[in-house]
Structure formats: C-alpha cells, structure tokens
Amino acid sequence: MAESRQKTVRDPDEVSLGDRAAHAVLEYREGRPAALEAVVREMTPLLWHTVRAQGVEPQAADDVVQDTWVALVRHMDTIAEPHAVLKWLLVTARRGAWEAVRRRRRDEKNRTELHDGPDPETGAHREVPSADPAPDAVVATNDRDRTLWTVFQDLPDRCKELLRLVSLADRPDYKYISEAIGMPVGSIGATRGRCLAKLRTLLDESGADDTWRHA
C-alpha cells in the first residue's frame, strides 16, 4: 500500500511553474518564505526578458523586475486566486516596462528641448513635434481593441491562456510558457497557430474582418 501511495506522489519537476507560484503564495502567508524565494530565483529571468522585450534598458529592467516582486509581497494577503499569480506577475512586469519606456521618452524629449535652446528670432523654445497619434487614429485603435477583446473572450480557455502569455513578449520563451501552463514545448507553436486561426474565424464571423484587414 505504501508503495502504491509513493507512486502517486508527483515529481516536483512535473509541477507547472504556475502551480509552484500558487504554492509559494500560500506558504508565504503561513510564514514560510522558502518556496517564494525559489520562485523568485526561477522567474526573475522570465520577468527580466519580458521587460527587456518591451524596449527597456538593462539597468531599468532590473528596477522594473524588483518593483514587480515588491508589489507582489505588498499584495500577498489580498490575492484571491493564488493560481493567477504567474499571470499577474507577467502583466505587472509588462505594465512597469511600458511606464519605464514612457519615462525614458519623456526625459529624452526634455533633453532635446533643452539642447535645442530658444529660437534665435523669437526667443521662444522650439517645440518638438508630438509623437502622440492623432485623435481619429486613437479612436480607430480603441474600436479595434474593443472588437478584438470581445471576440477574444469567445476563444476556448486554453487558447486564451496561451495567447495571453505569448503576447507578453516580442520573443516569448516557450520553455517558460510550457512550465506556466503545463503544455509541451513542441506543442506550443502548433497550438498557437490553431488558436490564432480560430481567432481570425471569429473575427470574420463578427463582421470585423474588414476593419482589421485595413488596420
């Protein structure tokens, strides 16, 4: 009987990264931080590469990743669904990356304005052309995003989970995605293709295909 029970115990290497992250949250709440420390060591490279893929410089990427872990600890007692922690970390890191990129661009713009100095004829500082899109372009983009999100909700849960993770980096690491959702690395590419084809079919059926084709 003991031998039978031993065979049912899962090898820790077979537990997905998402399950390990959820377990780490529960352990941390009980005053046992070792599991979280292990997840931090394992996930920090994934978060760092996710941040770097958004155009963040290496040193700034270190700061974003650190802020992401600090935010997790700060919200540890309020996390309602521990199994969503992995996705939460990836999304939080990506949002932090976007903010870092915005700050860098703002600083570069300010430096450019100071470097150019005032116009020699009027004495006024030269204005740097805004990189922001025109209002009509913003409206069109928002409409497309709403349409895509609405159609996205009709995908199978497995597709939604995979596409969310793949979209978090320009060059997604299939090894980490495999660990996060328990899907073999060799199946991710083909499954992603089928999910994207399903998404295209849903867009066609929704009548939004023309909008996306001309986006």
PDB file of C-alpha atoms in Angstrom:
ATOM      1  CA  MET A   1       0.000   0.000   0.000  1.00  0.00           C
ATOM      2  CA  ALA A   2       2.830   2.375   0.909  1.00  0.00           C
ATOM      3  CA  GLU A   3       4.486   1.621  -2.416  1.00  0.00           C
ATOM      4  CA  SER A   4       1.211   2.441  -4.218  1.00  0.00           C
ATOM      5  CA  ARG A   5       0.926   5.764  -2.420  1.00  0.00           C
ATOM      6  CA  GLN A   6       4.532   6.640  -3.275  1.00  0.00           C
ATOM      7  CA  LYS A   7       3.825   6.195  -6.955  1.00  0.00           C
ATOM      8  CA  THR A   8       1.055   8.767  -6.820  1.00  0.00           C
ATOM      9  CA  VAL A   9       3.329  11.486  -5.432  1.00  0.00           C
ATOM     10  CA  ARG A  10       4.157  13.933  -8.226  1.00  0.00           C
ATOM     11  CA  ASP A  11       7.763  14.708  -9.014  1.00  0.00           C
ATOM     12  CA  PRO A  12       8.348  18.394  -8.189  1.00  0.00           C
ATOM     13  CA  ASP A  13       9.830  18.844 -11.678  1.00  0.00           C
ATOM     14  CA  GLU A  14       6.469  17.818 -13.145  1.00  0.00           C
ATOM     15  CA  VAL A  15       4.562  20.574 -11.314  1.00  0.00           C
ATOM     16  CA  SER A  16       3.947  23.595 -13.534  1.00  0.00           C
ATOM     17  CA  LEU A  17       5.509  26.942 -12.758  1.00  0.00           C
ATOM     18  CA  GLY A  18       2.023  28.353 -12.195  1.00  0.00           C
ATOM     19  CA  ASP A  19       1.326  25.688  -9.553  1.00  0.00           C
ATOM     20  CA  ARG A  20       4.663  26.361  -7.855  1.00  0.00           C
ATOM     21  CA  ALA A  21       3.927  30.097  -7.762  1.00  0.00           C
ATOM     22  CA  ALA A  22       0.495  29.454  -6.233  1.00  0.00           C
ATOM     23  CA  HIS A  23       2.030  27.139  -3.633  1.00  0.00           C
ATOM     24  CA  ALA A  24       4.645  29.802  -2.834  1.00  0.00           C
ATOM     25  CA  VAL A  25       1.927  32.359  -2.102  1.00  0.00           C
ATOM     26  CA  LEU A  26       0.167  30.010   0.307  1.00  0.00           C
ATOM     27  CA  GLU A  27       3.448  29.090   2.006  1.00  0.00           C
ATOM     28  CA  TYR A  28       4.449  32.754   2.374  1.00  0.00           C
ATOM     29  CA  ARG A  29       1.145  33.544   4.050  1.00  0.00           C
ATOM     30  CA  GLU A  30       1.910  30.843   6.594  1.00  0.00           C
ATOM     31  CA  GLY A  31       5.269  32.408   7.408  1.00  0.00           C
ATOM     32  CA  ARG A  32       7.357  30.077   5.225  1.00  0.00           C
ATOM     33  CA  PRO A  33       9.153  32.188   2.582  1.00  0.00           C
ATOM     34  CA  ALA A  34      11.458  29.486   1.181  1.00  0.00           C
ATOM     35  CA  ALA A  35       9.076  28.489  -1.637  1.00  0.00           C
ATOM     36  CA  LEU A  36       8.669  32.118  -2.726  1.00  0.00           C
ATOM     37  CA  GLU A  37      12.437  32.612  -2.708  1.00  0.00           C
ATOM     38  CA  ALA A  38      12.763  29.639  -5.050  1.00  0.00           C
ATOM     39  CA  VAL A  39      10.081  31.045  -7.386  1.00  0.00           C
ATOM     40  CA  VAL A  40      11.817  34.440  -7.374  1.00  0.00           C
ATOM     41  CA  ARG A  41      15.073  32.814  -8.468  1.00  0.00           C
ATOM     42  CA  GLU A  42      13.298  30.827 -11.166  1.00  0.00           C
ATOM     43  CA  MET A  43      11.012  33.527 -12.514  1.00  0.00           C
ATOM     44  CA  THR A  44      13.270  36.583 -12.397  1.00  0.00           C
ATOM     45  CA  PRO A  45      14.926  35.742 -15.751  1.00  0.00           C
ATOM     46  CA  LEU A  46      11.493  35.343 -17.381  1.00  0.00           C
ATOM     47  CA  LEU A  47      10.310  38.675 -15.987  1.00  0.00           C
ATOM     48  CA  TRP A  48      13.562  40.382 -16.974  1.00  0.00           C
ATOM     49  CA  HIS A  49      13.379  39.156 -20.566  1.00  0.00           C
ATOM     50  CA  THR A  50       9.696  40.124 -20.704  1.00  0.00           C
ATOM     51  CA  VAL A  51      10.592  43.659 -19.623  1.00  0.00           C
ATOM     52  CA  ARG A  52      13.579  43.906 -21.978  1.00  0.00           C
ATOM     53  CA  ALA A  53      11.388  42.780 -24.880  1.00  0.00           C
ATOM     54  CA  GLN A  54       9.356  45.982 -24.443  1.00  0.00           C
ATOM     55  CA  GLY A  55      12.424  48.134 -25.159  1.00  0.00           C
ATOM     56  CA  VAL A  56      13.617  48.781 -21.597  1.00  0.00           C
ATOM     57  CA  GLU A  57      17.347  49.238 -20.964  1.00  0.00           C
ATOM     58  CA  PRO A  58      19.049  46.508 -18.867  1.00  0.00           C
ATOM     59  CA  GLN A  59      19.509  48.568 -15.693  1.00  0.00           C
ATOM     60  CA  ALA A  60      15.969  49.916 -15.847  1.00  0.00           C
ATOM     61  CA  ALA A  61      14.732  46.342 -16.447  1.00  0.00           C
ATOM     62  CA  ASP A  62      16.350  45.300 -13.168  1.00  0.00           C
ATOM     63  CA  ASP A  63      14.399  48.047 -11.389  1.00  0.00           C
ATOM     64  CA  VAL A  64      11.102  47.061 -13.017  1.00  0.00           C
ATOM     65  CA  VAL A  65      11.538  43.414 -12.032  1.00  0.00           C
ATOM     66  CA  GLN A  66      12.403  44.372  -8.468  1.00  0.00           C
ATOM     67  CA  ASP A  67       9.342  46.626  -8.279  1.00  0.00           C
ATOM     68  CA  THR A  68       7.222  43.738  -9.566  1.00  0.00           C
ATOM     69  CA  TRP A  69       8.337  41.432  -6.748  1.00  0.00           C
ATOM     70  CA  VAL A  70       7.863  44.199  -4.167  1.00  0.00           C
ATOM     71  CA  ALA A  71       4.322  44.735  -5.453  1.00  0.00           C
ATOM     72  CA  LEU A  72       3.598  41.018  -5.115  1.00  0.00           C
ATOM     73  CA  VAL A  73       4.733  40.943  -1.497  1.00  0.00           C
ATOM     74  CA  ARG A  74       2.746  44.101  -0.768  1.00  0.00           C
ATOM     75  CA  HIS A  75      -0.446  42.491  -2.110  1.00  0.00           C
ATOM     76  CA  MET A  76       0.278  38.969  -0.854  1.00  0.00           C
ATOM     77  CA  ASP A  77      -2.521  38.948   1.735  1.00  0.00           C
ATOM     78  CA  THR A  78      -5.148  40.247  -0.692  1.00  0.00           C
ATOM     79  CA  ILE A  79      -4.578  37.789  -3.559  1.00  0.00           C
ATOM     80  CA  ALA A  80      -7.878  35.979  -4.022  1.00  0.00           C
ATOM     81  CA  GLU A  81      -6.694  33.423  -6.602  1.00  0.00           C
ATOM     82  CA  PRO A  82      -3.127  32.172  -5.997  1.00  0.00           C
ATOM     83  CA  HIS A  83      -3.122  30.257  -9.298  1.00  0.00           C
ATOM     84  CA  ALA A  84      -3.398  33.596 -11.122  1.00  0.00           C
ATOM     85  CA  VAL A  85      -0.153  34.877  -9.586  1.00  0.00           C
ATOM     86  CA  LEU A  86       2.044  33.864 -12.519  1.00  0.00           C
ATOM     87  CA  LYS A  87      -0.079  35.816 -14.995  1.00  0.00           C
ATOM     88  CA  TRP A  88      -0.308  38.714 -12.557  1.00  0.00           C
ATOM     89  CA  LEU A  89       3.479  38.901 -12.327  1.00  0.00           C
ATOM     90  CA  LEU A  90       3.909  38.874 -16.095  1.00  0.00           C
ATOM     91  CA  VAL A  91       1.248  41.535 -16.662  1.00  0.00           C
ATOM     92  CA  THR A  92       2.599  43.714 -13.846  1.00  0.00           C
ATOM     93  CA  ALA A  93       6.122  43.483 -15.229  1.00  0.00           C
ATOM     94  CA  ARG A  94       4.929  44.406 -18.701  1.00  0.00           C
ATOM     95  CA  ARG A  95       2.997  47.401 -17.428  1.00  0.00           C
ATOM     96  CA  GLY A  96       6.042  48.509 -15.462  1.00  0.00           C
ATOM     97  CA  ALA A  97       8.071  48.211 -18.653  1.00  0.00           C
ATOM     98  CA  TRP A  98       5.656  50.425 -20.550  1.00  0.00           C
ATOM     99  CA  GLU A  99       5.889  53.067 -17.828  1.00  0.00           C
ATOM    100  CA  ALA A 100       9.694  52.875 -17.908  1.00  0.00           C
ATOM    101  CA  VAL A 101       9.675  53.388 -21.680  1.00  0.00           C
ATOM    102  CA  ARG A 102       7.312  56.356 -21.341  1.00  0.00           C
ATOM    103  CA  ARG A 103       9.578  57.938 -18.720  1.00  0.00           C
ATOM    104  CA  ARG A 104      12.643  57.463 -20.890  1.00  0.00           C
ATOM    105  CA  ARG A 105      10.965  59.019 -23.905  1.00  0.00           C
ATOM    106  CA  ARG A 106       9.726  61.931 -21.808  1.00  0.00           C
ATOM    107  CA  ASP A 107      13.229  62.511 -20.460  1.00  0.00           C
ATOM    108  CA  GLU A 108      14.697  62.330 -23.957  1.00  0.00           C
ATOM    109  CA  LYS A 109      12.163  64.879 -25.167  1.00  0.00           C
ATOM    110  CA  ASN A 110      13.030  67.234 -22.305  1.00  0.00           C
ATOM    111  CA  ARG A 111      16.742  66.901 -23.002  1.00  0.00           C
ATOM    112  CA  THR A 112      16.141  67.617 -26.683  1.00  0.00           C
ATOM    113  CA  GLU A 113      14.214  70.763 -25.863  1.00  0.00           C
ATOM    114  CA  LEU A 114      16.975  71.985 -23.539  1.00  0.00           C
ATOM    115  CA  HIS A 115      19.663  71.144 -26.067  1.00  0.00           C
ATOM    116  CA  ASP A 116      17.952  72.968 -28.935  1.00  0.00           C
ATOM    117  CA  GLY A 117      17.505  76.109 -26.863  1.00  0.00           C
ATOM    118  CA  PRO A 118      15.312  79.078 -27.830  1.00  0.00           C
ATOM    119  CA  ASP A 119      14.534  80.115 -31.361  1.00  0.00           C
ATOM    120  CA  PRO A 120      17.089  82.840 -32.292  1.00  0.00           C
ATOM    121  CA  GLU A 121      14.401  85.005 -33.910  1.00  0.00           C
ATOM    122  CA  THR A 122      11.544  84.790 -31.396  1.00  0.00           C
ATOM    123  CA  GLY A 123      13.366  83.791 -28.220  1.00  0.00           C
ATOM    124  CA  ALA A 124      10.818  81.023 -27.659  1.00  0.00           C
ATOM    125  CA  HIS A 125      11.880  77.431 -27.155  1.00  0.00           C
ATOM    126  CA  ARG A 126      11.425  75.294 -30.212  1.00  0.00           C
ATOM    127  CA  GLU A 127       8.614  72.755 -29.896  1.00  0.00           C
ATOM    128  CA  VAL A 128       9.402  69.125 -30.511  1.00  0.00           C
ATOM    129  CA  PRO A 129       6.704  67.543 -32.714  1.00  0.00           C
ATOM    130  CA  SER A 130       4.422  65.359 -30.663  1.00  0.00           C
ATOM    131  CA  ALA A 131       4.829  61.630 -31.124  1.00  0.00           C
ATOM    132  CA  ASP A 132       1.260  61.065 -29.948  1.00  0.00           C
ATOM    133  CA  PRO A 133      -1.173  59.737 -32.589  1.00  0.00           C
ATOM    134  CA  ALA A 134      -3.930  61.929 -33.964  1.00  0.00           C
ATOM    135  CA  PRO A 135      -7.294  61.767 -32.132  1.00  0.00           C
ATOM    136  CA  ASP A 136      -9.039  59.969 -35.009  1.00  0.00           C
ATOM    137  CA  ALA A 137      -6.300  57.351 -35.039  1.00  0.00           C
ATOM    138  CA  VAL A 138      -6.735  56.840 -31.295  1.00  0.00           C
ATOM    139  CA  VAL A 139     -10.495  56.333 -31.731  1.00  0.00           C
ATOM    140  CA  ALA A 140      -9.958  53.815 -34.535  1.00  0.00           C
ATOM    141  CA  THR A 141      -7.388  51.928 -32.488  1.00  0.00           C
ATOM    142  CA  ASN A 142      -9.654  51.819 -29.442  1.00  0.00           C
ATOM    143  CA  ASP A 143     -12.527  50.486 -31.551  1.00  0.00           C
ATOM    144  CA  ARG A 144     -10.316  47.732 -32.958  1.00  0.00           C
ATOM    145  CA  ASP A 145      -9.052  46.841 -29.497  1.00  0.00           C
ATOM    146  CA  ARG A 146     -12.583  46.572 -28.109  1.00  0.00           C
ATOM    147  CA  THR A 147     -13.633  44.372 -31.009  1.00  0.00           C
ATOM    148  CA  LEU A 148     -10.639  42.101 -30.598  1.00  0.00           C
ATOM    149  CA  TRP A 149     -11.138  41.803 -26.834  1.00  0.00           C
ATOM    150  CA  THR A 150     -14.828  40.958 -27.258  1.00  0.00           C
ATOM    151  CA  VAL A 151     -14.063  38.238 -29.814  1.00  0.00           C
ATOM    152  CA  PHE A 152     -11.094  37.006 -27.764  1.00  0.00           C
ATOM    153  CA  GLN A 153     -13.457  36.129 -24.913  1.00  0.00           C
ATOM    154  CA  ASP A 154     -15.154  33.545 -27.153  1.00  0.00           C
ATOM    155  CA  LEU A 155     -11.965  31.519 -27.557  1.00  0.00           C
ATOM    156  CA  PRO A 156     -11.510  28.303 -25.551  1.00  0.00           C
ATOM    157  CA  ASP A 157      -9.862  28.908 -22.174  1.00  0.00           C
ATOM    158  CA  ARG A 158      -6.716  27.062 -23.251  1.00  0.00           C
ATOM    159  CA  CYS A 159      -6.295  29.386 -26.231  1.00  0.00           C
ATOM    160  CA  LYS A 160      -6.883  32.490 -24.142  1.00  0.00           C
ATOM    161  CA  GLU A 161      -4.299  31.378 -21.603  1.00  0.00           C
ATOM    162  CA  LEU A 162      -1.691  30.579 -24.253  1.00  0.00           C
ATOM    163  CA  LEU A 163      -2.200  33.713 -26.350  1.00  0.00           C
ATOM    164  CA  ARG A 164      -2.055  35.954 -23.282  1.00  0.00           C
ATOM    165  CA  LEU A 165       1.322  34.525 -22.292  1.00  0.00           C
ATOM    166  CA  VAL A 166       2.719  34.563 -25.827  1.00  0.00           C
ATOM    167  CA  SER A 167       1.695  38.201 -26.278  1.00  0.00           C
ATOM    168  CA  LEU A 168       3.606  39.305 -23.181  1.00  0.00           C
ATOM    169  CA  ALA A 169       6.931  39.375 -25.003  1.00  0.00           C
ATOM    170  CA  ASP A 170       8.060  40.075 -28.550  1.00  0.00           C
ATOM    171  CA  ARG A 171      10.155  36.886 -28.405  1.00  0.00           C
ATOM    172  CA  PRO A 172       8.346  34.580 -25.993  1.00  0.00           C
ATOM    173  CA  ASP A 173      10.329  31.869 -24.255  1.00  0.00           C
ATOM    174  CA  TYR A 174       8.435  28.654 -24.963  1.00  0.00           C
ATOM    175  CA  LYS A 175      10.225  26.848 -22.139  1.00  0.00           C
ATOM    176  CA  TYR A 176       8.748  29.154 -19.525  1.00  0.00           C
ATOM    177  CA  ILE A 177       5.341  29.162 -21.204  1.00  0.00           C
ATOM    178  CA  SER A 178       5.434  25.367 -21.155  1.00  0.00           C
ATOM    179  CA  GLU A 179       6.129  25.406 -17.430  1.00  0.00           C
ATOM    180  CA  ALA A 180       3.484  28.047 -16.775  1.00  0.00           C
ATOM    181  CA  ILE A 181       0.585  26.224 -18.420  1.00  0.00           C
ATOM    182  CA  GLY A 182       1.770  22.624 -18.474  1.00  0.00           C
ATOM    183  CA  MET A 183       1.931  22.354 -22.286  1.00  0.00           C
ATOM    184  CA  PRO A 184       4.787  20.521 -24.051  1.00  0.00           C
ATOM    185  CA  VAL A 185       7.210  22.944 -25.718  1.00  0.00           C
ATOM    186  CA  GLY A 186       6.805  21.147 -29.037  1.00  0.00           C
ATOM    187  CA  SER A 187       3.038  21.728 -28.993  1.00  0.00           C
ATOM    188  CA  ILE A 188       3.073  25.462 -28.287  1.00  0.00           C
ATOM    189  CA  GLY A 189       3.772  26.670 -31.825  1.00  0.00           C
ATOM    190  CA  ALA A 190       1.130  24.492 -33.468  1.00  0.00           C
ATOM    191  CA  THR A 191      -1.438  25.227 -30.760  1.00  0.00           C
ATOM    192  CA  ARG A 192      -0.755  28.940 -31.067  1.00  0.00           C
ATOM    193  CA  GLY A 193      -1.340  28.722 -34.830  1.00  0.00           C
ATOM    194  CA  ARG A 194      -4.661  26.932 -34.345  1.00  0.00           C
ATOM    195  CA  CYS A 195      -5.747  29.472 -31.720  1.00  0.00           C
ATOM    196  CA  LEU A 196      -4.881  32.402 -33.977  1.00  0.00           C
ATOM    197  CA  ALA A 197      -6.773  30.757 -36.844  1.00  0.00           C
ATOM    198  CA  LYS A 198      -9.778  30.342 -34.549  1.00  0.00           C
ATOM    199  CA  LEU A 199      -9.496  33.998 -33.563  1.00  0.00           C
ATOM    200  CA  ARG A 200      -9.435  35.021 -37.239  1.00  0.00           C
ATOM    201  CA  THR A 201     -12.534  32.905 -37.898  1.00  0.00           C
ATOM    202  CA  LEU A 202     -14.345  34.565 -35.009  1.00  0.00           C
ATOM    203  CA  LEU A 203     -13.348  37.991 -36.313  1.00  0.00           C
ATOM    204  CA  ASP A 204     -14.681  37.048 -39.754  1.00  0.00           C
ATOM    205  CA  GLU A 205     -17.956  35.873 -38.249  1.00  0.00           C
ATOM    206  CA  SER A 206     -18.272  39.060 -36.202  1.00  0.00           C
ATOM    207  CA  GLY A 207     -18.062  41.214 -39.342  1.00  0.00           C
ATOM    208  CA  ALA A 208     -14.943  42.949 -38.033  1.00  0.00           C
ATOM    209  CA  ASP A 209     -12.571  41.388 -40.536  1.00  0.00           C
ATOM    210  CA  ASP A 210     -12.507  44.382 -42.907  1.00  0.00           C
ATOM    211  CA  THR A 211     -11.627  46.723 -40.064  1.00  0.00           C
ATOM    212  CA  TRP A 212      -8.677  44.574 -39.048  1.00  0.00           C
ATOM    213  CA  ARG A 213      -7.520  43.975 -42.611  1.00  0.00           C
ATOM    214  CA  HIS A 214      -7.119  47.711 -43.119  1.00  0.00           C
ATOM    215  CA  ALA A 215      -5.669  48.406 -39.675  1.00  0.00           C
TER     216      ALA A 215
END
